Structure formats: C-alpha cells, structure tokens
XYZ file of C-alpha atoms in Angstrom:
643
model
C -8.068 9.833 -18.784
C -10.886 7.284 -18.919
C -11.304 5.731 -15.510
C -14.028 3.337 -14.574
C -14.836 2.732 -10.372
C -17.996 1.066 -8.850
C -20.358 3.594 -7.501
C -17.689 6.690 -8.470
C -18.559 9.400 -10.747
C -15.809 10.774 -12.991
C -16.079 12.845 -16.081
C -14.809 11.208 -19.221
C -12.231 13.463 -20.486
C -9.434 13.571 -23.097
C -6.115 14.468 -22.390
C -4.797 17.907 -23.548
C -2.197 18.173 -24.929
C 1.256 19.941 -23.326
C 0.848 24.171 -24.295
C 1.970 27.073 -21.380
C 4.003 25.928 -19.185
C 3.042 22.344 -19.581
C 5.560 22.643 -22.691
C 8.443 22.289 -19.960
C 7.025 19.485 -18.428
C 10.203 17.307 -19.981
C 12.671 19.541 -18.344
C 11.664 18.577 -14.966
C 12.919 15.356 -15.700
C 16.113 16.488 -18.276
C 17.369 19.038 -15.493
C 17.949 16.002 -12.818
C 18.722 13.678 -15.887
C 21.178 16.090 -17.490
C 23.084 16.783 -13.896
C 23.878 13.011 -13.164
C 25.261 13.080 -16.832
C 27.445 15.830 -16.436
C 28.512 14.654 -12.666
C 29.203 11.174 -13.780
C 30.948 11.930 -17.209
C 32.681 14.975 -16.346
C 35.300 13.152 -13.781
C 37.453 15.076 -11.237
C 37.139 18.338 -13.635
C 33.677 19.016 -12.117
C 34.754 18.029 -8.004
C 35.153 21.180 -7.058
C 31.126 22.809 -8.030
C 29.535 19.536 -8.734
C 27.761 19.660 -5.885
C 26.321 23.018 -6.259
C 25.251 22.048 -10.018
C 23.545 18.710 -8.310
C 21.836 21.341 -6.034
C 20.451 23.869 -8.609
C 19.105 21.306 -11.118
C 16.574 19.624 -9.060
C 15.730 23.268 -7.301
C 15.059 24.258 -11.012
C 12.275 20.973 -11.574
C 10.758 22.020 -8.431
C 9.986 25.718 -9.839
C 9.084 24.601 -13.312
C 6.821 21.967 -11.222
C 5.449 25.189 -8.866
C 4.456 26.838 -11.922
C 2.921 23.831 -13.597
C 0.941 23.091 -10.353
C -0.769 26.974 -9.698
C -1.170 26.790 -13.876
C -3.436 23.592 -13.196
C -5.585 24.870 -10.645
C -6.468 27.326 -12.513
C -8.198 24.857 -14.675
C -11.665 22.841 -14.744
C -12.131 19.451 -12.848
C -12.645 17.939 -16.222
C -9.252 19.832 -18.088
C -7.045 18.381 -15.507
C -5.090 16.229 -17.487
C -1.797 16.856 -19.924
C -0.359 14.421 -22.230
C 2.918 15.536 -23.897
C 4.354 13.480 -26.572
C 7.523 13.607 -26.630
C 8.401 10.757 -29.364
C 7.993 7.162 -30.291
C 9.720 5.207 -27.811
C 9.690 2.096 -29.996
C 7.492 0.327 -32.524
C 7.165 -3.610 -33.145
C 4.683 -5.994 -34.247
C 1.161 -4.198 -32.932
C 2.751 -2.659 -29.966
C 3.738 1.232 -30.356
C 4.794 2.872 -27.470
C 5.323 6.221 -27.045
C 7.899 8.343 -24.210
C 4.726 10.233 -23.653
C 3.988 12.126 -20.154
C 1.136 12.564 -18.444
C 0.681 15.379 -16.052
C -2.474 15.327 -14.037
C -3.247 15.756 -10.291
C -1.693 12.955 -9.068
C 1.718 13.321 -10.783
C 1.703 16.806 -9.823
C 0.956 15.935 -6.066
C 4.025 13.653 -6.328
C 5.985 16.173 -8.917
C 6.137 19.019 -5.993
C 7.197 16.160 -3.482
C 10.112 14.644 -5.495
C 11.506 18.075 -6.307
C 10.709 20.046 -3.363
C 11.786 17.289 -0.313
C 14.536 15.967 -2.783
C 16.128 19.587 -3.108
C 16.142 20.386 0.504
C 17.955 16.935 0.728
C 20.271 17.972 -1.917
C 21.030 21.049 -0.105
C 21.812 19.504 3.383
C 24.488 16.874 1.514
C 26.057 20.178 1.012
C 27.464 19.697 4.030
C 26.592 16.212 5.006
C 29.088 15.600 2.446
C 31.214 17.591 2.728
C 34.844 15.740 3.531
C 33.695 12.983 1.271
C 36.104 12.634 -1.296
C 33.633 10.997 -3.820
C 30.884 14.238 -3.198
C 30.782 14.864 -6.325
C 29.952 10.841 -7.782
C 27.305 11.403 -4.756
C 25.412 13.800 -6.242
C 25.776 12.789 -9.435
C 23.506 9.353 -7.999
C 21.285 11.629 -5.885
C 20.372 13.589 -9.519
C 20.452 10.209 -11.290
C 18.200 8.764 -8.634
C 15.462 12.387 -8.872
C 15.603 12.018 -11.882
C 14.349 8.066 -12.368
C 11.327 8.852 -10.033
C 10.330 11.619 -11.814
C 9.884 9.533 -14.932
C 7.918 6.909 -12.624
C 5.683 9.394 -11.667
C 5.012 11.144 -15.099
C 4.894 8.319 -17.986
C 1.994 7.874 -19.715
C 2.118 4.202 -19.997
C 3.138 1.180 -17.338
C 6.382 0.888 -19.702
C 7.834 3.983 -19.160
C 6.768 3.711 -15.855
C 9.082 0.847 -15.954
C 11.944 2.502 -17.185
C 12.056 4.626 -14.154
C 11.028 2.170 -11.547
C 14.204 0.099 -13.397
C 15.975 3.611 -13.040
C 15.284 3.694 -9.080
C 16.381 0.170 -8.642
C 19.769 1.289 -10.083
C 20.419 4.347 -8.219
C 19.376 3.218 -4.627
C 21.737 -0.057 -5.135
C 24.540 2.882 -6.020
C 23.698 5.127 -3.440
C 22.954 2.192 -0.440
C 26.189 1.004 -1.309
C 28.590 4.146 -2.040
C 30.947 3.353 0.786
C 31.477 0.156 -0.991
C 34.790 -0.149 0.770
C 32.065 -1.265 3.795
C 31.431 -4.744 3.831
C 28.601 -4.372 5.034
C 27.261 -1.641 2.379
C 28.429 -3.564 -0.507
C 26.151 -6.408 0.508
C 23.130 -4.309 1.877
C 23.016 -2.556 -1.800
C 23.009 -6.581 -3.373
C 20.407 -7.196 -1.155
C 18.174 -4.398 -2.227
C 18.839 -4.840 -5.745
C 18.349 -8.536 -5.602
C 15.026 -8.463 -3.466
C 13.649 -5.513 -5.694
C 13.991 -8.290 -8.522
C 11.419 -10.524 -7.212
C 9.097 -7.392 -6.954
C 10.259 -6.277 -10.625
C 9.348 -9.920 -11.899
C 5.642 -8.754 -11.081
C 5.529 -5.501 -12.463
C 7.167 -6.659 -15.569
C 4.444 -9.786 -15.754
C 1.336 -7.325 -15.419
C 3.153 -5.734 -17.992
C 3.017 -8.576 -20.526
C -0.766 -9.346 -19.259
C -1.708 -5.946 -20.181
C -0.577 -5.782 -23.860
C -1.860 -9.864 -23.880
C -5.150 -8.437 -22.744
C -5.527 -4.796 -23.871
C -3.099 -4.493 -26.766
C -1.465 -1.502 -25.228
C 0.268 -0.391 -21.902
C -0.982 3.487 -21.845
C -3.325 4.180 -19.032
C -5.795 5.410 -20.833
C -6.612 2.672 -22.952
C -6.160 0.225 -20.284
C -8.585 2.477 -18.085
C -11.064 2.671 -20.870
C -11.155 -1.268 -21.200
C -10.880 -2.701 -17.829
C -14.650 -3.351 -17.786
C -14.188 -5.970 -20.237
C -11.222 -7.832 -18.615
C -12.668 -11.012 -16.906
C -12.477 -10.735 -13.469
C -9.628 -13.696 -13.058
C -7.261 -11.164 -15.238
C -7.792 -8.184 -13.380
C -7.489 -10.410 -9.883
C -3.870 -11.652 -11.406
C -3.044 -8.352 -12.246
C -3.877 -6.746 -9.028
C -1.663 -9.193 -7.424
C 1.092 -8.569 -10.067
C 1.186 -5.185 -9.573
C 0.729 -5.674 -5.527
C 3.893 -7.816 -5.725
C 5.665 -5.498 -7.323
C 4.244 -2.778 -5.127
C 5.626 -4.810 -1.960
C 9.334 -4.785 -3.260
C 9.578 -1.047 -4.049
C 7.588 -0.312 -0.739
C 9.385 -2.832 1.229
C 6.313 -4.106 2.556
C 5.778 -7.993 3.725
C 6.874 -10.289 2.594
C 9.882 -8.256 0.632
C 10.358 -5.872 3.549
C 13.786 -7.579 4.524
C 16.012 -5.015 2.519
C 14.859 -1.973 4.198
C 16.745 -1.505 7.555
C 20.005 -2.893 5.602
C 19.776 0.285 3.533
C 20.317 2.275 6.394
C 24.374 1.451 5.168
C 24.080 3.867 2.667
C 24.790 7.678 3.624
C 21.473 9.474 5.711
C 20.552 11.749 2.883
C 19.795 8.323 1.299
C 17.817 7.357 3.663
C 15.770 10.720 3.494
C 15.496 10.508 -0.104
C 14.286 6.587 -0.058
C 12.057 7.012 3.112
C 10.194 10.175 2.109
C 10.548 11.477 -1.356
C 11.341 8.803 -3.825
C 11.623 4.357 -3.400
C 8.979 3.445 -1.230
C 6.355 6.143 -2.340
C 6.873 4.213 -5.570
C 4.597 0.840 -4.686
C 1.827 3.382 -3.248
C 1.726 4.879 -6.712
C 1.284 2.054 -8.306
C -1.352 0.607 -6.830
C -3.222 4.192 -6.535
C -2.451 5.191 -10.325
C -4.015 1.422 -11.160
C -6.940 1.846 -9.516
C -9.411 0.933 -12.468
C -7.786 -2.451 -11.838
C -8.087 -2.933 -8.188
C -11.276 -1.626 -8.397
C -12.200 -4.060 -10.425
C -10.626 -6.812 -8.169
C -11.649 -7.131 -4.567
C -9.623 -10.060 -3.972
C -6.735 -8.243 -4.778
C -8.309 -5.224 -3.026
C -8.249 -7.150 0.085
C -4.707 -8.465 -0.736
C -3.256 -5.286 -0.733
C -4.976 -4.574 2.872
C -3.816 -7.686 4.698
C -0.390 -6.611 3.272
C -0.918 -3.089 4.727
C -1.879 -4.293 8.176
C 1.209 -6.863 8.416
C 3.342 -4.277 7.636
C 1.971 -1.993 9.825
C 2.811 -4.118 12.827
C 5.663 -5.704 11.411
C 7.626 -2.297 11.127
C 6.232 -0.392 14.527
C 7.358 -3.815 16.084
C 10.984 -3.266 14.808
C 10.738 0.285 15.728
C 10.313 -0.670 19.202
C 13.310 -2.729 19.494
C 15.718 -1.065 17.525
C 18.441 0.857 19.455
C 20.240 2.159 15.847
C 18.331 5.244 15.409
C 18.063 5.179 11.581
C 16.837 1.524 11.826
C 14.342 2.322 14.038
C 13.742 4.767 11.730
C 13.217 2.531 8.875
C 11.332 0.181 10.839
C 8.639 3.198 11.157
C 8.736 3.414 7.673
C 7.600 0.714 6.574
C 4.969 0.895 9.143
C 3.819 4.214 7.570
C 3.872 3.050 4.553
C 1.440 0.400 5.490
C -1.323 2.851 6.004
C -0.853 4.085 3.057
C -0.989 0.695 1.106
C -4.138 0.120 3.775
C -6.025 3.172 2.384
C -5.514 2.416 -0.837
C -6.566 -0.930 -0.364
C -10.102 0.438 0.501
C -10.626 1.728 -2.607
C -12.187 4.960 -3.903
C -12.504 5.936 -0.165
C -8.939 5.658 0.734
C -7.111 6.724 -2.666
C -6.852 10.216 -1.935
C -6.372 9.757 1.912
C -3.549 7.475 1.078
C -1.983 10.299 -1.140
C -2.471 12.852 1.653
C -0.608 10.437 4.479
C 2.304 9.940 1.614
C 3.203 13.556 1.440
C 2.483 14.577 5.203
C 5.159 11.375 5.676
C 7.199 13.143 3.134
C 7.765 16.556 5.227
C 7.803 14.418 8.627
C 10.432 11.336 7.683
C 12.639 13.381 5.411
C 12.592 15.807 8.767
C 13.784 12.934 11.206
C 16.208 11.037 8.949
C 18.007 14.337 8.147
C 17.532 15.174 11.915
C 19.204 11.652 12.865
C 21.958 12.511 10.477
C 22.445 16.022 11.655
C 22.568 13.731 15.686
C 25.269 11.516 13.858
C 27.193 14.419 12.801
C 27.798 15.792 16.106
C 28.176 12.437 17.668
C 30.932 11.405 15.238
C 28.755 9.025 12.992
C 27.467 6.838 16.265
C 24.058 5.469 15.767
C 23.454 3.807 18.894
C 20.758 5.221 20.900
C 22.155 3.900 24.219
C 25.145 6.375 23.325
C 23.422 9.511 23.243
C 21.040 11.124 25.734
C 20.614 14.899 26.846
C 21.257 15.692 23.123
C 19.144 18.628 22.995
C 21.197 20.363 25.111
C 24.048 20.520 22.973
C 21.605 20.373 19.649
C 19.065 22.651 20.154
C 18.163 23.096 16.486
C 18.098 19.815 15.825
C 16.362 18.761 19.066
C 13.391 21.278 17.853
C 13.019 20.554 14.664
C 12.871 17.064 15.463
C 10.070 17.343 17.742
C 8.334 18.167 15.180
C 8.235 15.853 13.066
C 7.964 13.338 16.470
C 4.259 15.062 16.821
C 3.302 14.841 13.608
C 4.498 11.268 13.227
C 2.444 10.444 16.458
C -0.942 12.310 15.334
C -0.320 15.240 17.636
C -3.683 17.471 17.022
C -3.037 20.282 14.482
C 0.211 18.647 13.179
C 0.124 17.100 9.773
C -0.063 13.207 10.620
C -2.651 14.321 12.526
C -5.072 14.911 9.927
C -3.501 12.480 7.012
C -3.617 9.096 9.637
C -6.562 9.738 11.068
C -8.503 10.201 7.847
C -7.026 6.614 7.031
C -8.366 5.078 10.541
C -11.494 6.765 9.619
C -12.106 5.558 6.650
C -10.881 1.746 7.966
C -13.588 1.805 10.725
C -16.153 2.427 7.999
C -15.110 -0.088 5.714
C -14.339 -2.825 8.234
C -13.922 -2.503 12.255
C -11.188 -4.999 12.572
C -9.296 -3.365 9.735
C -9.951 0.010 11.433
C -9.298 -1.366 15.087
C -5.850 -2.822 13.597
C -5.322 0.593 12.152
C -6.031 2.241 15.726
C -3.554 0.045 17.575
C -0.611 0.942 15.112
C -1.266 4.309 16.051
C -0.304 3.397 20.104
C 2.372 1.521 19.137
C 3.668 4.139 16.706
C 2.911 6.661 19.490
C 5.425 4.115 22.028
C 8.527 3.556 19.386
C 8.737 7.094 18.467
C 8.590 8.401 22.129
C 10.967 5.654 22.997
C 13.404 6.896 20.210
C 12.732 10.778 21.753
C 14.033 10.010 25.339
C 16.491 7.931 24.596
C 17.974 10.341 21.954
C 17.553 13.665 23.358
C 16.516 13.490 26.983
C 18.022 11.817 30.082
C 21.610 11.491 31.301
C 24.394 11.999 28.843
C 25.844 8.485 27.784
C 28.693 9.015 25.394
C 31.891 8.772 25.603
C 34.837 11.385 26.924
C 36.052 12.135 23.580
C 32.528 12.523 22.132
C 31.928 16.425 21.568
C 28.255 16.777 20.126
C 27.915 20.114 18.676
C 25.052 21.457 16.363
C 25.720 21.200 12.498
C 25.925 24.039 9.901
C 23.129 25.916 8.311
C 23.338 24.364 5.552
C 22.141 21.409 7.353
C 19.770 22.869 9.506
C 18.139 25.276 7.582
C 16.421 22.208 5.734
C 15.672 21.083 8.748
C 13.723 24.194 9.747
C 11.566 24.430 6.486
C 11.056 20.697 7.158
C 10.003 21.214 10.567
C 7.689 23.929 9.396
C 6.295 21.353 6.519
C 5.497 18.862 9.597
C 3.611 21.233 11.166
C 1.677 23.090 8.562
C 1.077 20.649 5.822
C -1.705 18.958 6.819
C -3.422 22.332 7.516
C -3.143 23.467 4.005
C -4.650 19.934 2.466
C -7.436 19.515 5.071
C -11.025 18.991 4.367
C -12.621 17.796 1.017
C -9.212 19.587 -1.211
C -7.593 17.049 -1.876
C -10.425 14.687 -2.591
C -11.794 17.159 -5.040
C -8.589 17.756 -6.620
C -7.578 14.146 -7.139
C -11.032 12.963 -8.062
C -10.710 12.882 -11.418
C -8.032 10.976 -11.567
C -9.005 7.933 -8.649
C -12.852 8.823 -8.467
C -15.200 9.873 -5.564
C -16.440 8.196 -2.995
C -20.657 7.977 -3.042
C -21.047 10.003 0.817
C -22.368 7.620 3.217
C -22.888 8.767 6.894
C -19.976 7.127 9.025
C -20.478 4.476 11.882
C -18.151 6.563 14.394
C -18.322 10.544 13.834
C -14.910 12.013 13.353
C -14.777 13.372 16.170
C -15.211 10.270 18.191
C -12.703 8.560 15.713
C -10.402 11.423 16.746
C -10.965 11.345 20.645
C -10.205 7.337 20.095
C -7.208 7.639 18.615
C -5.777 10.730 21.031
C -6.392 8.019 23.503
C -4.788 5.250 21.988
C -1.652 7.268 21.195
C -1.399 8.787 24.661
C -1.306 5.492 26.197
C 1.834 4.753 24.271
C 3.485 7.639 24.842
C 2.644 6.843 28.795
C 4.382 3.343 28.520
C 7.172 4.552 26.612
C 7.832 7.248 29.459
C 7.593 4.256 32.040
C 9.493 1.860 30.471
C 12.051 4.102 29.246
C 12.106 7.663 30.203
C 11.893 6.834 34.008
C 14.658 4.181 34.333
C 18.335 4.466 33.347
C 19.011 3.372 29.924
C 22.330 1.189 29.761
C 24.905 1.490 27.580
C 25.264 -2.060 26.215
C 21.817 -3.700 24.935
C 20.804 -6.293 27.659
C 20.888 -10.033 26.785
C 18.191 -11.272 29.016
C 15.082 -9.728 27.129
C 11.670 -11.050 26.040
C 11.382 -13.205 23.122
C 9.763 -10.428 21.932
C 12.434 -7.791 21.988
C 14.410 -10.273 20.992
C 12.261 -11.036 17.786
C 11.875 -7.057 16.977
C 16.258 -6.903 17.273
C 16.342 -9.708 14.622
C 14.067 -7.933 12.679
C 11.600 -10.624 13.501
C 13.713 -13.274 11.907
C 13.139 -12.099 8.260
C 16.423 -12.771 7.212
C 16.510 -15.875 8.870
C 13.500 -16.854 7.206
C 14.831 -15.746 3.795
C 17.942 -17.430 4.436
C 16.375 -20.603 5.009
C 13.370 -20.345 2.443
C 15.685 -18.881 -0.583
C 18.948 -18.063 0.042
C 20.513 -21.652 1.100
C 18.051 -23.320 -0.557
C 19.148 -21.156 -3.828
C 22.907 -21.707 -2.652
C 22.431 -25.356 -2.547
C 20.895 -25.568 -5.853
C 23.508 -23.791 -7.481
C 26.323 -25.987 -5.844
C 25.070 -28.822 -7.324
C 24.170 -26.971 -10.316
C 27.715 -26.466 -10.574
C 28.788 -29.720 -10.107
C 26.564 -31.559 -12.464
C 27.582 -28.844 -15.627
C 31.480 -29.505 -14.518
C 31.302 -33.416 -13.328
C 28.278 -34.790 -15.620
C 27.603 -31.975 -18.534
C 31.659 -31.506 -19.353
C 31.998 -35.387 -18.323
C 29.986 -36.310 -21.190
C 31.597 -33.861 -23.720
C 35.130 -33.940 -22.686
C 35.414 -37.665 -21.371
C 36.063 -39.168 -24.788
C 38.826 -37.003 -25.282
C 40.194 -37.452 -21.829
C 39.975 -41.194 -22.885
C 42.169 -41.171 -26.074
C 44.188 -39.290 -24.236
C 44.887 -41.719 -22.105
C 45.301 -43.993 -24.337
C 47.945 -42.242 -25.687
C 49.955 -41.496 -22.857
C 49.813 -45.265 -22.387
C 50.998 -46.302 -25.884
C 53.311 -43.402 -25.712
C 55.600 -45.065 -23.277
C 55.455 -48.593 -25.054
C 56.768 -46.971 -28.533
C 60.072 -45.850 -26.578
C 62.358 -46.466 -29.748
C 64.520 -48.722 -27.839
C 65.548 -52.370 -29.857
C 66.059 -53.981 -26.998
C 62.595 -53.154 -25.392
C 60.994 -54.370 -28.965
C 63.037 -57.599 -28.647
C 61.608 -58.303 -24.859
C 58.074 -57.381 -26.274
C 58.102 -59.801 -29.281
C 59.829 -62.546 -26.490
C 56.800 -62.129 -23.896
C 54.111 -62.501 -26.411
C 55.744 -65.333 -28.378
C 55.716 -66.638 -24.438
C 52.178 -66.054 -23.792
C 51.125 -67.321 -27.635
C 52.825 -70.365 -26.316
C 51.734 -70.719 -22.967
C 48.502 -70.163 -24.355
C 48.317 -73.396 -27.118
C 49.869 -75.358 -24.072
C 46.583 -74.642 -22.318
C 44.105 -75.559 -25.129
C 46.363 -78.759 -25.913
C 46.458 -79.881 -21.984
C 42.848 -79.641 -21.890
C-alpha cells in the first residue's frame, strides 16, 4: 500500500497477491460467518452442541490467523502486504468495488486479537451460559458478532469496512439486549444502536467524500492520492471519520451508550471492551492515517477527544459502585489513550496499537473476572455487597490482580510498557497533552484500587443466603491464560518491534532526542500512580464501606454516579427536543396534512347526513316543508312591500 506521512519514510510497495497460507485468509472470516448461520438457522436441532460448534469455529480463525502471522514475518519490510480478491462486490456508474482483503501488519495485529481474546471468551460462555435456555441463539450472536469485526479489520476498501462496522452495530444491539425480557436491556441495546447511528452518519459521509474526491474507496488509491486533496477535504474527512470513530469507541461526546451495555450478558462486555466494538474507532483513525496526517486540525481533534475521554471515563470509574460499570467507565478512559496516541501522529500510531492489545489481554481479564465474582455472588453487581471475596475466590481473586497491575502501569506488567510509551510520546509532542496524560494515570491508579478493596478485600458484606464459591474451569482457565497475557504481553512487544513491524503500514517516526528521558518519564508516572493507589487505600480501604450508597456526597461523586449528566444532557439536547418534534410532527400530518385531503370529503359527508334526514319519505313532513317556505316566501314580500 501507498502511504504518504510528513517527515516518514515508507517504501512504496504493491500488494501481493493471496498464495500459502494467505489463500485461507477468507476462512477466518467464513468459519465465524458460517457458525452464526448454522446457530441461527438450524433452530432447537442444534441446542444441544451449538455451543461447542460456536467454540471451535472462531478457535479455528485464530490458528489459520497464527499461521498467517509467523508466515508474514518471515517476509521483507517491503512484502508485507496481501490483497486477496475474492470477487466484485458490485459495479455501477464509475464506481467498482471489489470484496477484496487486505492482510498486512496491522490487520494481522488485530486478526490474532479478535480470534485469540474472542475464543477464550467463547470458551468461558461455556459455562457462563450454561442454564441459559437461549445458549445456543447466544453463540450464534457471539460468532455473528467475530465474525463482522473480522471483516472490519481485513477489507480492502472503507466500504467493506462498512459492511462490517454495519455488521458490529447489529450484533452488539442483539447481544446488549438478549435478555430482552429486561426492560432495561431492551432499551440499553436501542440506545446503542441508535447512538452508533449518529457515528455511522460520519463514516458513511467520508465515504461519499472519498469516491466525490478520489473516485474510489480502496486504501490504496486513496493513500496514493491524498497529497492532492485540498487541505479543507482532508480536514472534513478527518472529522468524518473522527465522528464516526467516537460512536464505535464510545468516546465524547457519543460515550453515553457505554455503561448501559453493561445489560447485556459479561462475555459481552469482554468481547465489546477488549476484542471487538470499541477497538473499532482506534482502527479507523490509525488505518486512515494518510488522512489525518494530512490534517492537523483534525489531528488535534482527535486529541482533545482523547483527553476528554480520558477523564470523563476514570471520573465514572471512581464513582461507580456496579463493578462492570466501573468497568466500562475505565474503558472508555483507556480507550482515550489510545485515540490520544493516535492523535499524535506517526509517533503515536504504533504505540496506540500496542496499548489496544495490552488492553485486550487486561479488560477481557477483569470483565470475565467480574463475571466469574457475579457468578458466585448470584448475579449481584454491587460492590458495597461483596468484600473478602478472595477468600472464597482465590482463582479469580489472582487472576484479577493481574490484570489490576497491568491496568495501573505496574513495572514489568503489560500496561506498563504500552501507557507509558503513550505518556512518552505526549510529553514530547506537547507538555499539557502529556501532563493530562500523566494525571489519568493517578486517577486510573485510584478507581481501579478502589474497585480492588472494595471487591476482594475487607469485611464480608453480603447477605446470609449469599454463598460465593469459585466457578468452573471452564471459566477460569481463560482466566488464567488471560492473567498470563496481562503479565507477559507487553514483554514480548517491547522495544522498537512493533514500530518496525507496523511501519510500513502507518510510517516511522524521524528520531528526535526526547525532552524527558524514559526513564524519568517512567519514575514520573510510578509516582503519579502510587499516589492514587495511596488515596484509594485512605479513602476506601481504611474505613468501612456501607452497604447502601450514601446520599450526602460531593457534587462530584454525585456527577461521576450520573455518569456526569450525559444522559441528562442528551435528553435535553436530542431526545425531548426530538420527542417534541415528532409530536407535533404527528399532529400536523393527522390534523393539517389529512385535514386538507380528507376535509372535503368529511364535508359532503356531512352534507349528506344532513339532507339524509330531510328526504324521510314521509307526505306529511313534505306537506309541512312546502307550508313553512310558502310562509317564509310570504313573510318575506311582506317585508320588501312594508318598506
């Protein structure tokens, strides 16, 4: 792929096409693909080992995508890049797109992520899922919803690309709300679908700017003509594709859907938070980066985004007493330093990648770990109901941890070396960016440690007839490997690797000697993060913890429990505002639009009905009608003759 990048070098290289093992690259998508297909068609014959087929499918994309990775680093820098065309996708007028896949670093980075993170999740529904009578429709979504990121991540062109960022939408608004008989899951999975609109409307419009402007929608050629764009049209579509980056991602302002997904089972809310829906606005903006780089207005968008986020999600986190929500809250905090580094350029692309896997392993770890707590705490997910968990969950408890280190930049851990590569890089680029970036680490270092005590350490809290007990290995041996992921990861991607390997896809940085060495940056940040951990343990791990939330907080725990009014906002901003409109909508098409239309025959009708009752067929009324109006004839010539 052609890319162009100020001050990057990258060689200009054509993309091979599909031989080896890159011949099966369609069949990591088919496998998923074909399982949600047989799940969803094959009814109640396929309950009883649907969920094992779900299971094997993906596990079967994530060895063909092993094999395809080890096959590619065994290549040159410059012969990094597979095209396989499968067909044309559809022909008209001068467009001709084709359902073509590209496989190059990136897509394989994010290839081994979807697969590997979303088959350990598949594995633990084993028994997550277990007395759900639906398991079977469940897995059939979880394939189904594998299987539309995978074709996000691998399409050649921003149209196919759009066919599985459509495909996503779907599934998460199946899977958020698959105990529909919830109230309260039925409308979280509207609101995610409807939200995820507004985003879509900007993806689809940089969509229709790029064939306006480049007469195509494949990467390459859009790559290989950027340089010509005027700068207004690649601003517009930066901010296009950032707004459609901010609904997938859940980042501000179209963050509000997020913590209301939390309805849908937890192995949802592993697969959304680490291996599939919000990685998708990070790769959008990363995979465009001969646009963005192109734009720094739109560059500079995408970080102010980033560092809203950032402190709009770790202040949610800190407030939150529903585990999974505070959870999510720390999501979207995450994935604002990912959107930050990628907002920085060639200097943050690959550092943004790195932080989106090490989150992977370390939020896939903690939801499923917050699910396994549920379990044993018979599906409570109030914090102030727990405490002294570990004792009867040591497994869980462990494995937990760490992910909890790694999360908080805990040296040797694997968010220890993605985030601090990302604060690094801020601090060079600007020191208020980078200084924003340092205090999200101390608050992210408080919300997590306050989630840690109140789960797992102090008295016990729940109730009599609460028995917590430690769930099956099928649930905790994910877990484990997980765990292990959190720890090890960043130690097998540290160093210049994973620049070099995805530099010929986002470009390379020209080396410039940074204002803070790393290990100061390091030191900094140790400290920063130590002194949240040392308020969380003062505010929280050395008083009692109630059972009931108090009333009489701060307005600004208050603000972080309402989510810091976001859906009051949106209620008042769009949703009554759109209510209202379509009330009197309504009523003008029924009172004014059907008036005019219908009120002539509503008149003659009338009319009728009125005449209807004079024409009675009686003589006698006839008689009395000719005798009044020979009366009034009368009365009437009386009058003109008096006067």
């Amino acid at each position: 792929m052609i890319a162009l990048h100020g001050g990057s070098s990258i060689p200009v290289v054509d993309p091979t096409s599909a031989e080896g093992v890159f011949g099966l690259l369609w069949l990591v998508i088919a496998l998923p693909l074909a399982g949600a297909a047989v799940l969803l068609i094959g009814g109640r014959f396929t309950d009883k080992w649907g969920h094992l087929l779900g299971t094997l499918l993906p596990i079967g994309s994530f060895a063909i995508s092993l094999a395809m990775f080890i096959s590619l680093l065994g290549r040159a820098d410059d012969d990094r890049q597979v095209v396989q065309n499968l067909y044309t996708w559809f022909e008209t007028g001068n467009l001709d797109v084709g359902m073509d896949l590209l496989y190059d670093p990136l897509s394989a980075l994010f290839l081994l992520l979807i697969t590997g993170v979303g088959s350990l999740i598949h594995v633990y529904s084993i028994g997550y899922m277990a007395h759900d009578p639906r398991r079977r429709r469940f897995f059939g979504y979880l394939n189904l919803f594998v299987a539309a990121m995978l074709m996000l991540v691998l399409s050649e062109n921003y149209l196919g690309l759009f066919l599985g960022w459509e495909g996503v939408g779907l599934a998460s608004y199946l899977l958020i709300g698959f105990w529909q008989h919830k109230p309260t899951a039925a409308a979280a999975a509207k609101k995610a679908f409807v939200i995820n609109r507004v985003g879509d409307m900007g993806l689809s419009l940089a969509i229709m700017l790029f064939f306006i402007t480049f007469g195509s929608t494949s990467f390459t050629v859009i790559s290989a003509g950027a340089g010509d764009a005027s700068s207004t049209t690649v601003t517009i579509l930066g901010l296009l594709l950032l707004l459609g980056a901010c609904g997938k991602s859940a980042q501000f302002p179209l963050q509000a859907w997020l913590l209301d997904a939390m309805e849908g089972p937890t192995p949802v809310s592993a697969l959304i938070h680490a291996a599939t829906m919000v990685t998708a606005g990070v790769y959008l903006v990363v995979r465009s980066n001969f646009i963005f780089d192109l734009a720094p207005h739109a560059q500079t968008a995408v970080v102010v985004v980033a560092v809203i986020s950032i402190f709009w999600g770790a202040w949610i986190g800190c407030a939150k007493d529903d585990i999974k929500k505070a959870l999510a809250g720390s999501t979207m905090s995450q994935i604002g330093y990912m959107m930050l580094a990628a907002g920085l350029g060639v200097a943050g692309y690959a550092f943004a990648i790195f932080h989106l896997l090490m989150h992977g392993f370390f939020k896939a770890n903690m939801f499923l770990g917050a699910g396994s707590v549920m379990h044993g705490m018979d599906d409570d997910v109030d914090m102030r109901h727990y405490g002294a968990v570990r004792k009867a969950m040591p497994v869980t408890y462990l494995t937990f941890a760490m992910g909890y280190l790694a999360i908080i930049g805990f040296p040797g851990f694997s968010g220890f070396w993605s985030k601090d590569k990302i604060i690094e890089t801020a601090l060079a680029d600007n020191w208020l960016v980078g200084l924003c970036a340092l205090a999200g680490a101390g608050v992210t270092g408080f919300y997590m440690t306050r989630l840690m005590l109140m789960t797992f350490f102090g008295e016990k809290r729940w109730e009599k007839d609460v028995h917590p007990h430690e769930s099956p290995s099928v649930m905790t041996v994910p877990l484990m490997v997980l765990a292990a992921l959190s720890v090890l990861g960043g130690v097998v991607l540290i160093g210049d690797w994973i620049v070099d390997f995805l530099a010929p896809v986002v470009g390379t940085a020209p080396h410039e000697d940074p204002p803070i060495p790393a290990l100061g940056v390091t030191l900094l940040a140790l400290c920063v993060v130590a002194v949240g951990v040392a308020l969380a343990w003062l505010l929280v791990g050395k008083r009692d913890v109630p059972r009931e939330a108090p009333q009489d907080v701060s307005f600004v725990t208050r603000a972080g429990r309402e989510e810091l009014y976001g859906n009051t906002i949106n209620d008042t901003l769009v949703v009554n505002p759109s209510r209202n409109l379509t009330t009197a909508l309504l009523a003008t098409d029924k009172h004014a639009v059907d008036g005019v239309l219908t009120g002539g025959p509503i008149a003659v009708g009338l009319f009728a009905g009125f005449a209807r009752r004079v024409q009675n067929g009686y003589v006698r009324s006839y008689a009395l009608s000719i005798l009044v109006g020979a009366l009034i004839v009368a009365l009437a010539l009386l009058a003109v003759n008096l006067a």
